[in-house]
Coordinates of C-alpha atoms in Angstrom, one line a residue:
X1 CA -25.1 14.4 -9.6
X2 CA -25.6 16.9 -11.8
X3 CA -23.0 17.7 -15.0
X4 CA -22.5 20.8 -16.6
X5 CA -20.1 21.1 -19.4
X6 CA -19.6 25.0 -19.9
X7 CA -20.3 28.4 -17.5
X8 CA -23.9 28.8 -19.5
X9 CA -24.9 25.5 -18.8
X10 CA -25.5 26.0 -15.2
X11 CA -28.7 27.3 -14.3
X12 CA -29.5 30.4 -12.4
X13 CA -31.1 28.7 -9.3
X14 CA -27.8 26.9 -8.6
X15 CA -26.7 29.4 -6.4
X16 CA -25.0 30.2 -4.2
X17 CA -22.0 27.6 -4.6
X18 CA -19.7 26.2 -2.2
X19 CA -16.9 25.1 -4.4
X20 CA -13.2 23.0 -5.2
X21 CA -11.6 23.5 -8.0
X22 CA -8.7 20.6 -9.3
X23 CA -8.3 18.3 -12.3
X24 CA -9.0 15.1 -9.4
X25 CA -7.5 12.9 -11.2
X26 CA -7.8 10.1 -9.5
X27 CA -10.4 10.9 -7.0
X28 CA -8.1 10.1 -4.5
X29 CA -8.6 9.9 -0.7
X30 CA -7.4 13.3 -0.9
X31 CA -9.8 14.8 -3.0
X32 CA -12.4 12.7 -1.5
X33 CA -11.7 14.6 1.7
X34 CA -11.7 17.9 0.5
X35 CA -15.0 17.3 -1.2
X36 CA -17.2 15.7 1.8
X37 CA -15.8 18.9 3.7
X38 CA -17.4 21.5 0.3
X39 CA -21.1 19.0 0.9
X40 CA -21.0 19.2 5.0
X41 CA -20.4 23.0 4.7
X42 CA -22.8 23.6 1.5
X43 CA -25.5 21.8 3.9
X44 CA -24.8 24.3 6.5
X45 CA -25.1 27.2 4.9
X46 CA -28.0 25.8 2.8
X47 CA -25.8 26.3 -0.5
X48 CA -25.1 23.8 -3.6
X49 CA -21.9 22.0 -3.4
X50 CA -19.9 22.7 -6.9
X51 CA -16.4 20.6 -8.0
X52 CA -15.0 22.4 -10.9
X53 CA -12.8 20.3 -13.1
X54 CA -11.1 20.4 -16.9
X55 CA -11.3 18.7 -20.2
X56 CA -9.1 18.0 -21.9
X57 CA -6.5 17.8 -18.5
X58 CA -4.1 21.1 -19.0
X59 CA -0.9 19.3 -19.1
X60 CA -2.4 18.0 -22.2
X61 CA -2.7 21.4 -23.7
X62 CA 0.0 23.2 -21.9
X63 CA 2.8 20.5 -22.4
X64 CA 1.5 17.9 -24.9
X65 CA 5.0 16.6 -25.3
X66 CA 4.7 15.0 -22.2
X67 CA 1.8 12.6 -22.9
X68 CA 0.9 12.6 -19.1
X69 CA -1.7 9.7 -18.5
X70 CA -4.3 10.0 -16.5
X71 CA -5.5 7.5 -13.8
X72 CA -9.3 8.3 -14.4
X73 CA -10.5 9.4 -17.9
X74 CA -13.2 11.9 -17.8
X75 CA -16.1 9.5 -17.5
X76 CA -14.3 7.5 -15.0
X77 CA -13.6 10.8 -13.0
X78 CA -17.1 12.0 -13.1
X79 CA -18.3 8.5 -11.6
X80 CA -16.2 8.7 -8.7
X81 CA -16.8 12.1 -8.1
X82 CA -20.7 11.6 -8.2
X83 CA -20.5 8.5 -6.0
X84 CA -19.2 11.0 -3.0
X85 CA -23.0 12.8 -3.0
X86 CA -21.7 16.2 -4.3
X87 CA -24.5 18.2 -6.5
X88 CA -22.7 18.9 -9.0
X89 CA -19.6 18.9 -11.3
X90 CA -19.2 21.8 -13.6
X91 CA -16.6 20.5 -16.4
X92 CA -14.6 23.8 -17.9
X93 CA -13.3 23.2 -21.5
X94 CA -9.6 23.8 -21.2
X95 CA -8.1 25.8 -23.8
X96 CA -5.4 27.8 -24.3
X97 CA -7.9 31.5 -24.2
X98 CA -8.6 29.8 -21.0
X99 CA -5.2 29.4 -19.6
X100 CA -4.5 33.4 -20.2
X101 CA -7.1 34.2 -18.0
X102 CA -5.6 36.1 -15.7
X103 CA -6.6 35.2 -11.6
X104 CA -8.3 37.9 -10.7
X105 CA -10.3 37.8 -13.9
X106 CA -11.2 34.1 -12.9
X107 CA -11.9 34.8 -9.4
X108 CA -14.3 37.9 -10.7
X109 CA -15.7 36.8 -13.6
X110 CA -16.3 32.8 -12.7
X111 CA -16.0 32.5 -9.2
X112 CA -17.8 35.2 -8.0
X113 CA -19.7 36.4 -10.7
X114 CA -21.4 33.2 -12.4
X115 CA -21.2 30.7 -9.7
X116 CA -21.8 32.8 -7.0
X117 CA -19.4 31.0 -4.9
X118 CA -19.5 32.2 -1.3
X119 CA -16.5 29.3 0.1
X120 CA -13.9 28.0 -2.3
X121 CA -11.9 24.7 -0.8
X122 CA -8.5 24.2 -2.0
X123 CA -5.3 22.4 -1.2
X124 CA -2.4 24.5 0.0
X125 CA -0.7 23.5 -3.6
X126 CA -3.5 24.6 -5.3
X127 CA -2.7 27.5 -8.2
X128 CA -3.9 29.7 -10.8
X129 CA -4.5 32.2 -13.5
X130 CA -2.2 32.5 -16.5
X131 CA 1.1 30.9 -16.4
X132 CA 0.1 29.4 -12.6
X133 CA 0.8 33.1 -11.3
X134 CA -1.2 32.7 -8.5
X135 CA -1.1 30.4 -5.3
X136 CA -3.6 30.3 -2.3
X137 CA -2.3 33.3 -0.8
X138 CA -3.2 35.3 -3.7
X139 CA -6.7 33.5 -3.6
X140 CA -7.5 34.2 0.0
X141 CA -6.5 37.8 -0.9
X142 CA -8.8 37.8 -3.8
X143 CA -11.6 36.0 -1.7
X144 CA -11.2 38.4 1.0
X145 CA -11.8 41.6 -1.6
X146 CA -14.9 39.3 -3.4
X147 CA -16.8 38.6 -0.4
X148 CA -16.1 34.6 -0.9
X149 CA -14.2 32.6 2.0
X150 CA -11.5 29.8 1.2
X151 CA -10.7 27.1 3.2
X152 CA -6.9 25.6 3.2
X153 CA -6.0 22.0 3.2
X154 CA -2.8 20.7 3.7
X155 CA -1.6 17.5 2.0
X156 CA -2.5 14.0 3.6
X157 CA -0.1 11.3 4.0
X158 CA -0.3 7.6 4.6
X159 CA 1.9 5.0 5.1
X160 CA 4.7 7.2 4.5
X161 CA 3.5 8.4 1.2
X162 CA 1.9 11.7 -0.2
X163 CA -1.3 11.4 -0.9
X164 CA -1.5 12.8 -4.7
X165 CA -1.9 12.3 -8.2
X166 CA 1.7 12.6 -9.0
X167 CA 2.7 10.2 -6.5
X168 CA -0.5 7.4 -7.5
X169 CA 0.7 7.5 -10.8
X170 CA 4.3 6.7 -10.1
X171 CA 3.4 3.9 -7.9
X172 CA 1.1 2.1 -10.6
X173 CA 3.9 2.8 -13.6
X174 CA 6.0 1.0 -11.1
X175 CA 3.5 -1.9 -10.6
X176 CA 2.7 -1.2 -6.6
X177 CA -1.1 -1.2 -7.0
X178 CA -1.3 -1.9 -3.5
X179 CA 0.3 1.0 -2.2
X180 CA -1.8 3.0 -5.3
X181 CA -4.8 1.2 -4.0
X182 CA -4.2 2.2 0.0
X183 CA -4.0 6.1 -1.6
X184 CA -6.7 5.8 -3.8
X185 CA -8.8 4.1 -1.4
X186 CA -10.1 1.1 -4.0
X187 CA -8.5 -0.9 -6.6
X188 CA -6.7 1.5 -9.6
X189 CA -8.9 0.0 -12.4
X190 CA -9.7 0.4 -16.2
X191 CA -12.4 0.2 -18.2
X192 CA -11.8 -1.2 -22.1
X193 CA -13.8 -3.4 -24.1
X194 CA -12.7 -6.7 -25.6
X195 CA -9.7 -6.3 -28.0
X196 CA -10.8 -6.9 -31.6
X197 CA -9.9 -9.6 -34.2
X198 CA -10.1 -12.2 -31.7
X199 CA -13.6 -13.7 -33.0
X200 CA -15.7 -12.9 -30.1
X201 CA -19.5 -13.9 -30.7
X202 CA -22.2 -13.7 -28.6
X203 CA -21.2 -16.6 -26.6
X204 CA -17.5 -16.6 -25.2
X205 CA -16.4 -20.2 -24.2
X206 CA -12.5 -19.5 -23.3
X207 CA -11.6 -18.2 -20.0
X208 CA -8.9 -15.9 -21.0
X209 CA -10.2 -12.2 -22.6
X210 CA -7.5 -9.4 -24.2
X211 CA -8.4 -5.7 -23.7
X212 CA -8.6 -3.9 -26.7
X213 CA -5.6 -1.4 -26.6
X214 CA -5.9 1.2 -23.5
X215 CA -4.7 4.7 -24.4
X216 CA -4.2 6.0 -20.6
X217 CA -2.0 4.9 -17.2
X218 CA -1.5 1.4 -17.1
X219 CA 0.6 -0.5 -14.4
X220 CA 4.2 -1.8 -14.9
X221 CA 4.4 -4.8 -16.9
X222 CA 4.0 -8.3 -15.1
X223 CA 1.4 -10.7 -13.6
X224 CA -1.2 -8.9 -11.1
X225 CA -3.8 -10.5 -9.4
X226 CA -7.0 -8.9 -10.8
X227 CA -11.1 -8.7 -10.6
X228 CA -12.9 -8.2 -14.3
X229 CA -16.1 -6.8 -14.5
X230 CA -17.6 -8.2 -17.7
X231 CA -20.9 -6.2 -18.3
X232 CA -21.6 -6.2 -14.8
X233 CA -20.6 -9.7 -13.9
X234 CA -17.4 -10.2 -11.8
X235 CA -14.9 -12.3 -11.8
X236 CA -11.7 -13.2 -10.4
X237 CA -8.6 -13.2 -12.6
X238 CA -5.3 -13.1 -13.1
X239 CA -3.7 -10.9 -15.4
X240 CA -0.7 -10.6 -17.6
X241 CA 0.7 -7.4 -18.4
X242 CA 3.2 -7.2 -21.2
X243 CA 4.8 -8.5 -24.4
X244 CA 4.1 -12.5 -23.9
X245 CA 8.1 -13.3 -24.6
X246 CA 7.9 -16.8 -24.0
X247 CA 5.9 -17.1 -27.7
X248 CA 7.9 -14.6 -29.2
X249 CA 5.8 -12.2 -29.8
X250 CA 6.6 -8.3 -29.9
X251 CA 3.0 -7.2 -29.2
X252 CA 1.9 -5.5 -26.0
X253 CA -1.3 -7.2 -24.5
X254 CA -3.2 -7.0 -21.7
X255 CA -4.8 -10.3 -21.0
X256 CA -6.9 -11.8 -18.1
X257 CA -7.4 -15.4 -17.2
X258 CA -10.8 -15.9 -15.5
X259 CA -10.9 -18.3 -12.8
X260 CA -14.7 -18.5 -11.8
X261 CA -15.5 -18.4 -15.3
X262 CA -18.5 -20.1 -17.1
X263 CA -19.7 -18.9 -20.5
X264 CA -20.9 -15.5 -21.4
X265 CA -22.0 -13.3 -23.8
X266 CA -19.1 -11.0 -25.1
X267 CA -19.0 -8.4 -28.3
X268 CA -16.3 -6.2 -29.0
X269 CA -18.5 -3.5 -27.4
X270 CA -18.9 -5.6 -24.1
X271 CA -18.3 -2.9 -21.6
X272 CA -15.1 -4.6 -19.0
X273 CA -13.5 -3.4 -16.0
X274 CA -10.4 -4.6 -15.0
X275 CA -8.9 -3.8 -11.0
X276 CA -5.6 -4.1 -9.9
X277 CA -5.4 -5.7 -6.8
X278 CA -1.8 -6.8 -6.3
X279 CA 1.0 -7.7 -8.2
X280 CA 2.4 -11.8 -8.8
X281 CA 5.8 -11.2 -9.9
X282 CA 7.8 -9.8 -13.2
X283 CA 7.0 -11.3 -16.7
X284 CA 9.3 -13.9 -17.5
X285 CA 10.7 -15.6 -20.8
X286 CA 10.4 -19.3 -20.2
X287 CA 12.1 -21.5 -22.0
X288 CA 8.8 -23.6 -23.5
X289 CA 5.3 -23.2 -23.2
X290 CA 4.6 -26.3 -21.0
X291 CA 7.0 -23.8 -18.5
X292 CA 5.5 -21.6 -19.1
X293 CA 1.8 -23.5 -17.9
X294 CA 3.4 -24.9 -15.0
X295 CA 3.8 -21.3 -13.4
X296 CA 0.3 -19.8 -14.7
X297 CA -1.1 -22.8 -12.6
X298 CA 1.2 -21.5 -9.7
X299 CA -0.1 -18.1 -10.3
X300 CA -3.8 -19.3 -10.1
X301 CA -3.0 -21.2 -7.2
X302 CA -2.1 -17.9 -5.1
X303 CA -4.4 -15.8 -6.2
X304 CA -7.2 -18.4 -5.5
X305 CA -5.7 -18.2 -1.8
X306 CA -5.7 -14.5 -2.0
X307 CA -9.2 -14.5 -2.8
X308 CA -10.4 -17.5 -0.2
X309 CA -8.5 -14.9 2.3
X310 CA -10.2 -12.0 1.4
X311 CA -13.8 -14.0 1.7
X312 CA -13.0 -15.5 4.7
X313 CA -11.7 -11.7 6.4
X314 CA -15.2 -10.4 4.6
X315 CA -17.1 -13.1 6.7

């Protein structure tokens, strides 16, 4: 997939476009959809698919008090967008001159005028121009006068929930990473490297590895049955989300206990990647550290069947 980070970046020949327009965060089966949908019709009309997307995300501009965190960080994003076989992803700085552009002024100027776009695919909730002023009735108007064609999609639902980033990101605050995951359609992950100070060198002989301190959505605190990719090794885990009460201490880790581990080598720049895959039970303060043993070794114990499960339904 190609990346273009501004309008003048994108070369002359890529045209025309068949285009989406959202922040994706997530890439969730949702977006996924809409964006096979741009590629089967861009291959039919012999046209380059296009997703249009923002950086920084404009909640983070528009309402920074909010500190909205984002499932997938731009590099996350553009991975999962490139892995559905799209052409291209055209990534608009967001800025406040950007967010007064009026509608029509985007649909002239950007959509039809530099990206040549001749279908636009949106959700039904989809808006824009300054202040959100415009929704997809506006935009099939505007398409209509421009000589572009927009295709409507209305939400998705599964297993009684709404298929969107608002609703994936209340279900991992609140620890369901399996409903997340069934929405998502993978494991909600993140990708850290090892925290620092812990005297990593280049061979790691203890089976338990702390992130190093992760800025974006993270999952309720508790025990979670995990997978972490250690520079492109995987393994098994389970993983403790939270404060560690039971020593005392009042600082937030995340830390992962690797059951197929042998010795590797690990930096504080090894590249990790840590996915949810369902959630153990609360973190609990136990009243000594040998109780506190005693349920880690129960915890192992399920995920191990978890995991025997999932290779025997594999097979």
């Amino acid at each position: 997939m190609q990346i273009f980070r501004s309008l003048s970046e994108l070369p002359a020949s890529f045209r025309p476009t068949v285009a989406t327009i959202g922040n994706f965060d997530g890439v969730h089966r949702g977006h996924q959809w809409v964006i096979h949908e741009v590629i089967a019709r861009a291959r039919a009309l012999g046209a380059r698919s296009l997703a249009i997307t923002f950086d920084p995300h404009p909640a983070h501009v528009l309402r920074p008090e909010t500190g909205l965190p984002l499932i997938t960080p731009l590099s996350q994003k553009l991975e999962l967008i490139s892995a559905t076989g799209i052409d291209a992803t055209l990534v608009l700085p967001f800025t406040r001159e950007l967010s007064h552009t009026s509608a029509r002024a985007f649909a002239t100027d950007v959509l039809k005028e530099r990206l040549s776009v001749i279908e636009l695919h949106e959700g039904e909730n989809f808006r824009f121009g300054y202040r959100a002023e415009a929704g997809v009735e506006s935009l099939e108007a505007l398409g209509h006068e421009l000589g572009f064609r927009v295709s409507i999609y209305s939400p998705r639902a599964l297993r009684g929930n709404a298929v969107s980033s608002s609703r994936i990101r209340q279900l991992i605050a609140a620890g369901n990473v399996s409903h997340a995951r069934a929405l998502l359609g993978r494991p909600f992950s993140i990708t850290s490297t090892p925290a620092p100070g812990r005297g990593y060198g280049t061979r790691y002989t203890v089976p338990t590895i702390n992130l190093a301190p992760y800025p974006q959505l993270i999952p309720a605190v508790g025990v979670y049955i995990t997978t972490l990719t250690v520079a492109g090794e995987r393994f098994n885990a389970v993983t403790n989300v939270g404060n560690r009460p039971t020593f005392g201490e009042d600082s937030f880790t995340i830390e992962s206990h690797l059951l197929n581990f042998h010795p590797i080598e690990l930096t504080e720049q090894t590249p990790l990647q840590l996915a949810f895959l369902k959630r153990l039970r609360d973190e609990i303060r136990w009243p000594s550290p040998e109780a506190l043993r005693e349920q880690i070794g129960r915890d192992v114990h399920k995920a191990q069947r978890y995991f025997s499960l999932c290779q025997a339904l594999a097979t």
